[in-house]
């Protein structure tokens, strides 16, 4: 994986990444960030990391900033990382939001239908 930040480029083999996670920014899931937790001794040039449970953690990009949908982005990262990606909470939130939107559209569609075959409402 290549990480670019502040003019510095760091190549990280997936073996140096313990986990990549989608995390909330703020109180909700409107714009989650991808974070990586690296193995001991690994640092990413040009990025300020924080220490969490003894491991360095770096924020990468918002999950919504990729060209493909978040579900596809997560699937691709999961495949190349060997299963080191955890975005289940965000993807569950997103699936629920999409289900509500589909339900709302269906309710609106049924509500807008005319009452008889001729298209007239009574």
Coordinates of C-alpha atoms in Angstrom, one line a residue:
X1 CA 0.0 0.0 0.0
X2 CA 1.3 3.5 -0.9
X3 CA 0.5 6.3 1.5
X4 CA 1.2 9.9 0.4
X5 CA 1.1 12.8 2.8
X6 CA 2.6 16.3 2.9
X7 CA 5.0 15.6 0.1
X8 CA 6.3 12.3 1.5
X9 CA 5.5 8.9 0.1
X10 CA 5.6 5.8 2.3
X11 CA 5.2 2.3 0.9
X12 CA 3.7 -0.1 3.5
X13 CA 3.6 -3.8 2.9
X14 CA 0.3 -5.2 4.2
X15 CA 2.3 -7.2 6.7
X16 CA 3.1 -3.9 8.5
X17 CA -0.6 -3.1 8.8
X18 CA -2.5 -4.7 11.7
X19 CA -5.9 -3.4 10.8
X20 CA -7.6 -0.8 8.6
X21 CA -10.9 0.5 10.1
X22 CA -13.7 2.8 9.0
X23 CA -14.3 5.2 12.0
X24 CA -16.8 8.0 12.7
X25 CA -15.8 11.6 12.4
X26 CA -17.9 13.3 14.9
X27 CA -21.2 12.0 16.2
X28 CA -22.4 10.1 13.1
X29 CA -21.4 8.1 10.1
X30 CA -21.9 10.9 7.5
X31 CA -18.3 11.0 6.5
X32 CA -16.2 8.2 8.0
X33 CA -12.4 8.1 7.8
X34 CA -10.2 5.1 7.0
X35 CA -7.6 4.6 9.7
X36 CA -4.7 2.1 9.8
X37 CA -3.1 0.6 12.9
X38 CA 0.4 -0.4 12.1
X39 CA 2.7 -3.0 13.7
X40 CA 5.2 -1.8 16.4
X41 CA 8.1 0.2 15.0
X42 CA 6.3 1.2 11.7
X43 CA 5.8 4.9 11.0
X44 CA 4.2 6.7 8.1
X45 CA 6.3 9.7 6.8
X46 CA 4.5 13.0 6.6
X47 CA 1.6 12.0 8.9
X48 CA 1.0 12.6 12.5
X49 CA -0.2 9.4 14.1
X50 CA -1.6 8.8 17.6
X51 CA -1.0 6.0 19.9
X52 CA -3.9 3.7 20.7
X53 CA -3.4 0.6 22.9
X54 CA 0.3 0.7 22.3
X55 CA 0.1 0.9 18.5
X56 CA 0.4 3.9 16.1
X57 CA -2.8 4.8 14.3
X58 CA -3.0 7.0 11.2
X59 CA -6.0 8.6 9.5
X60 CA -5.9 8.2 5.7
X61 CA -8.9 9.3 3.6
X62 CA -12.6 9.7 4.0
X63 CA -14.3 6.5 2.8
X64 CA -16.6 8.5 0.6
X65 CA -13.7 10.1 -1.3
X66 CA -13.0 7.0 -3.5
X67 CA -14.4 6.8 -7.0
X68 CA -16.3 3.6 -6.4
X69 CA -19.1 3.1 -3.8
X70 CA -17.9 2.4 -0.2
X71 CA -19.0 -1.2 -0.3
X72 CA -16.8 -1.8 -3.3
X73 CA -13.9 0.1 -1.8
X74 CA -14.1 -2.0 1.4
X75 CA -14.3 -5.2 -0.7
X76 CA -11.2 -4.3 -2.7
X77 CA -9.2 -3.3 0.4
X78 CA -10.3 -6.4 2.2
X79 CA -9.2 -8.5 -0.7
X80 CA -5.7 -7.0 -1.0
X81 CA -5.2 -6.7 2.8
X82 CA -5.8 -10.3 3.4
X83 CA -8.9 -9.6 5.6
X84 CA -7.4 -6.7 7.7
X85 CA -10.3 -4.3 7.0
X86 CA -13.1 -3.7 9.4
X87 CA -15.9 -1.5 8.2
X88 CA -18.9 -3.6 9.3
X89 CA -20.5 -0.9 11.5
X90 CA -20.4 1.7 8.7
X91 CA -21.6 -0.7 6.1
X92 CA -24.5 -1.8 8.4
X93 CA -25.4 1.9 8.9
X94 CA -25.2 2.5 5.1
X95 CA -27.4 -0.6 4.3
X96 CA -30.0 0.6 6.8
X97 CA -30.0 4.1 5.3
X98 CA -30.5 2.5 1.8
X99 CA -33.3 0.3 3.0
X100 CA -35.2 3.3 4.5
X101 CA -34.7 5.2 1.2
X102 CA -36.1 2.2 -0.8
X103 CA -39.1 1.9 1.5
X104 CA -39.8 5.6 1.3
X105 CA -39.7 5.5 -2.5
X106 CA -42.0 2.5 -2.5
X107 CA -44.5 4.3 -0.2
X108 CA -44.4 7.4 -2.4
X109 CA -44.9 5.3 -5.5
X110 CA -47.9 3.5 -4.1
X111 CA -49.3 6.7 -2.7
X112 CA -49.1 8.5 -6.1
X113 CA -50.9 5.7 -8.0
X114 CA -54.3 6.6 -9.3
X115 CA -57.3 4.8 -7.7
X116 CA -58.7 3.2 -11.0
X117 CA -57.5 1.8 -14.3
X118 CA -58.3 5.0 -16.2
X119 CA -55.8 7.0 -14.2
X120 CA -58.6 9.0 -12.4
X121 CA -58.6 9.7 -8.7
X122 CA -61.9 10.0 -6.9

